[in-house]
Short mmCIF file of C-alpha atoms in Angstrom, two decimals:
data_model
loop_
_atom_site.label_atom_id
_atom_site.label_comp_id
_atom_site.label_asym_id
_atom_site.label_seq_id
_atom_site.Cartn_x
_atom_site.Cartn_y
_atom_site.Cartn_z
CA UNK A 1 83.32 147.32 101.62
CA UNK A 2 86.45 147.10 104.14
CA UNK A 3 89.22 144.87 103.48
CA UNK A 4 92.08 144.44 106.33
CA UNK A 5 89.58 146.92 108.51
CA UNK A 6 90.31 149.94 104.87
CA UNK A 7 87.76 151.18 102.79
CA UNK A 8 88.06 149.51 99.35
CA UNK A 9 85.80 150.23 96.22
CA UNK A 10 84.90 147.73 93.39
CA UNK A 11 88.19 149.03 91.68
CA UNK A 12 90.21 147.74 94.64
CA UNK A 13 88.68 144.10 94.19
CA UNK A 14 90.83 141.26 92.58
CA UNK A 15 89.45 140.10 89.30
CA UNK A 16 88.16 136.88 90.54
CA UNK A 17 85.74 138.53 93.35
CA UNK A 18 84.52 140.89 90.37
CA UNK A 19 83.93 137.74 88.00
CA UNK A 20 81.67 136.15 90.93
CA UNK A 21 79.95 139.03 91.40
CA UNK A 22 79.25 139.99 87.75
CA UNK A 23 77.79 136.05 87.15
CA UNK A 24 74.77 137.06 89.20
CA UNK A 25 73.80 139.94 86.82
CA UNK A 26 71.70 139.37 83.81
CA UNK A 27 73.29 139.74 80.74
CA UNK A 28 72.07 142.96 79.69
CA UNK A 29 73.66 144.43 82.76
CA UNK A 30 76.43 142.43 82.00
CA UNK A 31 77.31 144.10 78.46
CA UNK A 32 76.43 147.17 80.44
CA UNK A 33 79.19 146.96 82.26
CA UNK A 34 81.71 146.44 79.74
CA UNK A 35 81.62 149.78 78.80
CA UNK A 36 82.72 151.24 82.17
CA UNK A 37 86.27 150.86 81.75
CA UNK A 38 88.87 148.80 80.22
CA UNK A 39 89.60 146.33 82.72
CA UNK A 40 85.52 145.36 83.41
CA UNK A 41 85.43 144.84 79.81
CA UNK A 42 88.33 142.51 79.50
CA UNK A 43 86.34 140.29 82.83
CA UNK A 44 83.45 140.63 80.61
CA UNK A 45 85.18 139.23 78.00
CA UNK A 46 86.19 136.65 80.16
CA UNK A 47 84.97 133.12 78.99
CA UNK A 48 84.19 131.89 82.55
CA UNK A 49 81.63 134.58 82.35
CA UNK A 50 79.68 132.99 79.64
CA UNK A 51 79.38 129.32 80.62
CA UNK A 52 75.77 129.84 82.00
CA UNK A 53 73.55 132.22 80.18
CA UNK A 54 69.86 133.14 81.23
CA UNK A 55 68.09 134.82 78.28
CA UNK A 56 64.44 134.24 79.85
CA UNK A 57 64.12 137.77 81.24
CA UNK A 58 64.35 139.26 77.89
CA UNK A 59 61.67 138.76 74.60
CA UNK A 60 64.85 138.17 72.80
CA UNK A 61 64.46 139.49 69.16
CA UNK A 62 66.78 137.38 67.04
CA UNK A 63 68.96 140.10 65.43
CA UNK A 64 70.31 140.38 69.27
CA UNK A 65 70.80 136.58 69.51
CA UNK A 66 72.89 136.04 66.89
CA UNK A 67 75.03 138.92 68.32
CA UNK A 68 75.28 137.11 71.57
CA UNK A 69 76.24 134.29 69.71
CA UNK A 70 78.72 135.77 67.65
CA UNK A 71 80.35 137.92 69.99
CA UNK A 72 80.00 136.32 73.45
CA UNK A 73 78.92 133.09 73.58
CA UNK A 74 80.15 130.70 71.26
CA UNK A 75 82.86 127.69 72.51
CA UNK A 76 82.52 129.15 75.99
CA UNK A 77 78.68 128.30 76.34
CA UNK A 78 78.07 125.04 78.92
CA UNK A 79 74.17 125.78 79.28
CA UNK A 80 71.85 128.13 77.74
CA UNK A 81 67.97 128.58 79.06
CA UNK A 82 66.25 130.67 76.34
CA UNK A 83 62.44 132.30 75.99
CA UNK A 84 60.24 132.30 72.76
CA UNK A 85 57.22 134.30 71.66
CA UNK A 86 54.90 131.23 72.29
CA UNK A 87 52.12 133.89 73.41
CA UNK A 88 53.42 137.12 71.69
CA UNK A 89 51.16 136.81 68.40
CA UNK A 90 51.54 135.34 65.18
CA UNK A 91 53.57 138.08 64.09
CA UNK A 92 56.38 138.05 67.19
CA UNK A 93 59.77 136.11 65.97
CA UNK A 94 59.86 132.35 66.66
CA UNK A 95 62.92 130.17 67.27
CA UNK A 96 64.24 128.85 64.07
CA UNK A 97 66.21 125.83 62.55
CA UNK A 98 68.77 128.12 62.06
CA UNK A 99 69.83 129.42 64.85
CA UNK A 100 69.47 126.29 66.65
CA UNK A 101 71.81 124.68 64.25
CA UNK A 102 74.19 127.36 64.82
CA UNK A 103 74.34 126.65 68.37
CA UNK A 104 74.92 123.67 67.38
CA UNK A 105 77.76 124.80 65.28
CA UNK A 106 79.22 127.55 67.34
CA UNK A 107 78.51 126.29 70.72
CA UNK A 108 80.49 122.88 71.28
CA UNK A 109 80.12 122.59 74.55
CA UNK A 110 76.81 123.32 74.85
CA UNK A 111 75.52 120.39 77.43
CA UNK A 112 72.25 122.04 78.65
CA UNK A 113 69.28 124.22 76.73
CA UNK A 114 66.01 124.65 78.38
CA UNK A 115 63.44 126.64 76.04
CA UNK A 116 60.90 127.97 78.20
CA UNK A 117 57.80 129.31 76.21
CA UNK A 118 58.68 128.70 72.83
CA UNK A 119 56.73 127.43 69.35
CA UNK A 120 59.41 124.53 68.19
CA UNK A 121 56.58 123.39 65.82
CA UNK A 122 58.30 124.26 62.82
CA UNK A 123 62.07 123.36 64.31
CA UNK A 124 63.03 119.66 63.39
CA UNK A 125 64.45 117.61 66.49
CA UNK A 126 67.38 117.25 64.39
CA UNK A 127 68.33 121.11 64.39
CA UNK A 128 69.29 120.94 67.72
CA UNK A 129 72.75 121.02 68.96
CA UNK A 130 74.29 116.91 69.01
CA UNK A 131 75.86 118.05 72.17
CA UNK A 132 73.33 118.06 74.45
CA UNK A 133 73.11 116.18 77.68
CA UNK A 134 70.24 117.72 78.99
CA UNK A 135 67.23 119.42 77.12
CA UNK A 136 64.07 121.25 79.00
CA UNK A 137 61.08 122.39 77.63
CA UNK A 138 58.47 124.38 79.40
CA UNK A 139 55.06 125.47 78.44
CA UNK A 140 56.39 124.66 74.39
CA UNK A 141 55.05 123.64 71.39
CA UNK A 142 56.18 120.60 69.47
CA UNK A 143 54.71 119.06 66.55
CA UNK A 144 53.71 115.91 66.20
CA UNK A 145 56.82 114.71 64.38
CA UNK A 146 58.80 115.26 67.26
CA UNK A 147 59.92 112.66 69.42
CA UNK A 148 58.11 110.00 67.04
CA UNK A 149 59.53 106.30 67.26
CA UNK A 150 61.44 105.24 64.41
CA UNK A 151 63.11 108.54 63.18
CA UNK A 152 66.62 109.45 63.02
CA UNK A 153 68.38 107.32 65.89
CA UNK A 154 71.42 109.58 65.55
CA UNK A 155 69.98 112.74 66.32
CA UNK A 156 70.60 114.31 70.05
CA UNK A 157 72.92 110.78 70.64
CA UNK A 158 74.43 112.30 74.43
CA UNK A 159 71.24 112.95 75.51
CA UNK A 160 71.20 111.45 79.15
CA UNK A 161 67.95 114.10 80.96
CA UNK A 162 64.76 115.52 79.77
CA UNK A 163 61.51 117.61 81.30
CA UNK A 164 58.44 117.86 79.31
CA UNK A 165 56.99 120.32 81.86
CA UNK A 166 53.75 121.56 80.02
CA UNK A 167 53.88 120.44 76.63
CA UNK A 168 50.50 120.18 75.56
CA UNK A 169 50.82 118.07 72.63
CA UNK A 170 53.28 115.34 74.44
CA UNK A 171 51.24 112.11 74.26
CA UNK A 172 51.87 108.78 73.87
CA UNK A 173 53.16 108.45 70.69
CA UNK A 174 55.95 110.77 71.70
CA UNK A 175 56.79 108.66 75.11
CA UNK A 176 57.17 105.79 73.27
CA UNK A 177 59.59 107.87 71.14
CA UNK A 178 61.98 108.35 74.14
CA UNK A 179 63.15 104.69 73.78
CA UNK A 180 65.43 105.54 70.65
CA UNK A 181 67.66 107.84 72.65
CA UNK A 182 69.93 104.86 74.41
CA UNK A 183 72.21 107.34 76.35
CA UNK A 184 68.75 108.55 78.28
CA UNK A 185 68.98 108.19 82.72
CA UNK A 186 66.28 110.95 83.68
CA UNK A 187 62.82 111.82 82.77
CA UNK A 188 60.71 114.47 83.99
CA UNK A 189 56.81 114.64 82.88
CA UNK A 190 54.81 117.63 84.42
CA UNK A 191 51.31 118.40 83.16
CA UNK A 192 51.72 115.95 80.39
CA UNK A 193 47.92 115.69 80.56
CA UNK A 194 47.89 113.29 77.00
CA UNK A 195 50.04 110.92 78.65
CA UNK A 196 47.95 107.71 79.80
CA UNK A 197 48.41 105.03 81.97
CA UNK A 198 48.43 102.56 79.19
CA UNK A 199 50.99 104.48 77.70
CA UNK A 200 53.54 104.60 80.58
CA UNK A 201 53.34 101.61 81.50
CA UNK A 202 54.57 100.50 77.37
CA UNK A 203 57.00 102.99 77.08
CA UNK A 204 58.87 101.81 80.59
CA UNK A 205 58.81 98.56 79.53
CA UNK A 206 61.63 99.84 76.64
CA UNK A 207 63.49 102.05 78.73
CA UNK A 208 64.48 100.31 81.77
CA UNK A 209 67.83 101.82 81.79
CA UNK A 210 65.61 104.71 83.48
CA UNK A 211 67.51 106.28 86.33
CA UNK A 212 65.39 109.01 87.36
CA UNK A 213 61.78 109.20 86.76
CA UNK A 214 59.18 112.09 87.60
CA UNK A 215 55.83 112.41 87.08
CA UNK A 216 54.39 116.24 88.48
CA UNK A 217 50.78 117.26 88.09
CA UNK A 218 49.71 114.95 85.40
CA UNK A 219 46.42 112.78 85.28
CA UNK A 220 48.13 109.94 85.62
CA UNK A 221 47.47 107.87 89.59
CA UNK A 222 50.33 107.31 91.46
CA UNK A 223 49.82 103.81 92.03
CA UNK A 224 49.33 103.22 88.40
CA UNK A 225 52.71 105.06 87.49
CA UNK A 226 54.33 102.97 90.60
CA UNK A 227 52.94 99.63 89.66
CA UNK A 228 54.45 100.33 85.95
CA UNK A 229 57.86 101.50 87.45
CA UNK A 230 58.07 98.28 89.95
CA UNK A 231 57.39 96.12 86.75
CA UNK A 232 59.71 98.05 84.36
CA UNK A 233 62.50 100.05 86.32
CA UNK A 234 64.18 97.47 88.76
CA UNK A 235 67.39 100.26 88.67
CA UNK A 236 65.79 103.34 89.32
CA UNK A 237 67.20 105.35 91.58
CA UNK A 238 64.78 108.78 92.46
CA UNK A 239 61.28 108.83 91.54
CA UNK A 240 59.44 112.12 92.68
CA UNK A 241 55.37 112.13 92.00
CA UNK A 242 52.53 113.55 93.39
CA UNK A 243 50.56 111.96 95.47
CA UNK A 244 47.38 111.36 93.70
CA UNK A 245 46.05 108.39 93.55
CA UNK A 246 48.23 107.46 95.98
CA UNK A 247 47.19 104.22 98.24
CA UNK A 248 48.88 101.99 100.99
CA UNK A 249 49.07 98.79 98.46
CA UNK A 250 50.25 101.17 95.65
CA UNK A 251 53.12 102.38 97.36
CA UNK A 252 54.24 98.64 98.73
CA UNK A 253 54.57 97.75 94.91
CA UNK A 254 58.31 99.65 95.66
CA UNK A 255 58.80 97.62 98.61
CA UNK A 256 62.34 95.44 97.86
CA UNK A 257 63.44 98.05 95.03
CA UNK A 258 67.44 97.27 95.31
CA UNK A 259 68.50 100.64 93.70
CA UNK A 260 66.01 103.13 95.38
CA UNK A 261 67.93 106.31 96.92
CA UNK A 262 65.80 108.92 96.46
CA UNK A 263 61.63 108.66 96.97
CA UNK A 264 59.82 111.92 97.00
CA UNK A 265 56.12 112.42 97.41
CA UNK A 266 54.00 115.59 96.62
CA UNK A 267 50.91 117.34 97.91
CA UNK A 268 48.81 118.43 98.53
CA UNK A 269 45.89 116.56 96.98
CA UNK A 270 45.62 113.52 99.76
CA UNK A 271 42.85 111.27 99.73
CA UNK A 272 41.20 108.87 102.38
CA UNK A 273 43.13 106.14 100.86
CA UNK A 274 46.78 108.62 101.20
CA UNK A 275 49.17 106.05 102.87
CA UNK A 276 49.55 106.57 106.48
CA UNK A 277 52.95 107.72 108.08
CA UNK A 278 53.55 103.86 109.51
CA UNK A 279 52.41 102.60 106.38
CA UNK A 280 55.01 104.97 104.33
CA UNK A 281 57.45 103.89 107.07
CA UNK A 282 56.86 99.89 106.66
CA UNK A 283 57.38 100.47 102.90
CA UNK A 284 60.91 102.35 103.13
CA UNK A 285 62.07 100.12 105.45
CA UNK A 286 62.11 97.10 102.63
CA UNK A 287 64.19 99.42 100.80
CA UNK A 288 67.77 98.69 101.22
CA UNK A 289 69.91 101.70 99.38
CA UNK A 290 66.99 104.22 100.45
CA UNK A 291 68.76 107.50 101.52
CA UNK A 292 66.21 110.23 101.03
CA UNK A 293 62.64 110.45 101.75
CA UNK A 294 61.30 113.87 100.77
CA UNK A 295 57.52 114.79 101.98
CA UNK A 296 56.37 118.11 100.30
CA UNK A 297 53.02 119.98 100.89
CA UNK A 298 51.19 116.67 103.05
CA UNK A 299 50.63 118.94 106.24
CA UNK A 300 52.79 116.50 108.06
CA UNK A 301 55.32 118.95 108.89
CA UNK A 302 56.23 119.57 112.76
CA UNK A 303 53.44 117.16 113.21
CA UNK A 304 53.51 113.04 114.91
CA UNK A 305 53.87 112.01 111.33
CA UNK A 306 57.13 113.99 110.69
CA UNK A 307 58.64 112.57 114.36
CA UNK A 308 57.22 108.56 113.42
CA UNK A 309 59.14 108.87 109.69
CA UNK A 310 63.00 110.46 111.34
CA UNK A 311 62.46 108.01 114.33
CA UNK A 312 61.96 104.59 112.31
CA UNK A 313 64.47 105.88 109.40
CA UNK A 314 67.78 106.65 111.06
CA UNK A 315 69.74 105.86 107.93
CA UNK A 316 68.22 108.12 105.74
CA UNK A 317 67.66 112.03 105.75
CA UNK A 318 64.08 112.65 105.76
CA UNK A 319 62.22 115.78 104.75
CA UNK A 320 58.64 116.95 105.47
CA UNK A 321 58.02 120.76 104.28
CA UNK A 322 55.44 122.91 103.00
CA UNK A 323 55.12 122.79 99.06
CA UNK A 324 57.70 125.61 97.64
CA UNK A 325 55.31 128.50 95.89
CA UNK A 326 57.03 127.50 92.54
CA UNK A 327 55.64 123.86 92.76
CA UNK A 328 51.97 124.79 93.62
CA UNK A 329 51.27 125.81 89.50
CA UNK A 330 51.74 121.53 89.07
CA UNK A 331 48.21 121.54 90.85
CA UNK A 332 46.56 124.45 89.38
#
């Protein structure tokens, strides 16, 4: 590396290009590095260093957790995404009660977990840290207790986002449970395939405070999940969902939404009765705060359809693109 046109060496780096650079590493590499020399292991030390911690790469056995905990984590943690054992065996450690209540304990500031993988069947709700603003859960298991209307309205009281992405035993019961946490502005459901139409629809009707609302690779229409959200969720807004079951009148159900900024649409399952591009156009133009129209995986892109949507929406930033590879398992 050259600085001022002379050949400089990690060494020769000021502690705050070091600290940047050692936030990309995973943590094992991290801790790695702390043996080196005295000064990397004082910017390991460093509390900036542990505000955002990525423990997914590793099966993490728990003796090594509480470690982390202990030694680096603790009041400095802001968000923490952590793996189970979900499909490790009935004899691989699980996440316990206890050590989520110790994060709870030892990690104040703790505003973000996402648990990706991980058999919560036997952890209460109310272990988890009170701090939490945001809490994701992919490809978990819950039991049926959790979530349940009527329980403890105290428990997870900040909570303002949360993605059930793959939750197999989400249902109903459980969406209707959503309604007790009053603080709540975004909700993400992907492959909630026990989540019914009937159910939506009841469970919007008690949280219309609903900012945000996402529904990826369920079984769920799109025109039944709009209908519900033009009856239920005057103030939303972003609502992303795929596009099937998507129809012309379904998607004029939005038409006049006064909130609406953000309207994405999904691929690529399109049907004869998919909306056309004029038809998607007519509809956003009824929408007076629209900003963003996002277009993923339709085919449209570099196409007539792509030049009819920028042309007839000069206000708002419009996107047609190809579906990302990490959005095509939401259709598998």
């Amino acid at each position: 590396m050259r600085i001022g046109g002379i050949m400089a060496t990690l060494t020769d780096l000021p502690d705050s290009v070091l600290l940047e650079i050692f936030s990309y590493l995973p943590v094992r590499d991290r801790i790695r590095l702390s043996r080196v020399c005295h000064r990397w292991k004082r910017l390991v030390d460093d509390r900036w260093l542990w505000r955002h911690v990525d423990l997914t790469l590793y099966k993490m056995r728990p003796k090594v957790m509480w470690h982390l905990l202990r030694r680096y984590m603790a009041s400095r943690l802001h968000s923490l995404r952590l793996g189970g054992f979900l499909f490790s065996g009935s004899q691989a450690p699980q996440l316990s009660p206890a050590l989520m209540r110790a994060l709870g304990q030892k990690c104040p500031n703790l505003k973000r977990l996402c648990l990706h993988v991980a058999d919560l069947s036997m952890v209460p709700i109310s272990s988890l840290p009170s701090t939490l603003r945001i809490l994701e859960l992919h490809s978990c298991e819950i039991s049926m207790a959790w979530l349940l209307k009527g329980q403890d309205p105290t428990v997870l009281p900040q909570l303002e986002c949360i993605v059930l992405d793959r939750v197999p035993a989400f249902r109903d019961e459980h969406l209707q449970g959503l309604t007790r946490f009053r603080a709540l502005r975004s909700l993400v459901l992907g492959g909630t395939y026990r989540v019914t139409e009937t159910g939506l629809d009841a469970s919007l009707q008690e949280l219309t405070y609903l900012q945000r609302l996402e529904v990826l690779g369920c079984t769920l229409s799109a025109d039944s999940t709009l209908l519900a959200v033009s009856r239920h969720l005057r103030d939303v807004r972003k609502i992303r969902l795929t596009v099937r079951g998507l129809s012309a009148p379904g998607l004029s159900v939005l038409e006049g939404m006064p909130l609406l900024e953000n309207l994405c649409l999904l691929g690529p399952l399109i049907t004869p009765e998919m909306p056309s591009p004029a038809e998607i156009l007519s509809s956003c133009l009824t929408m007076p705060k629209l900003r963003v129209l996002e277009l993923q995986g339709l085919g449209w892109e570099g196409q007539e359809a792509e030049r009819i949507l920028c042309k007839g929406l000069p206000h708002c930033l419009v996107i047609v693109r190809a579906c990302p590879k990490e959005s095509m398992d939401w259709w598998m």
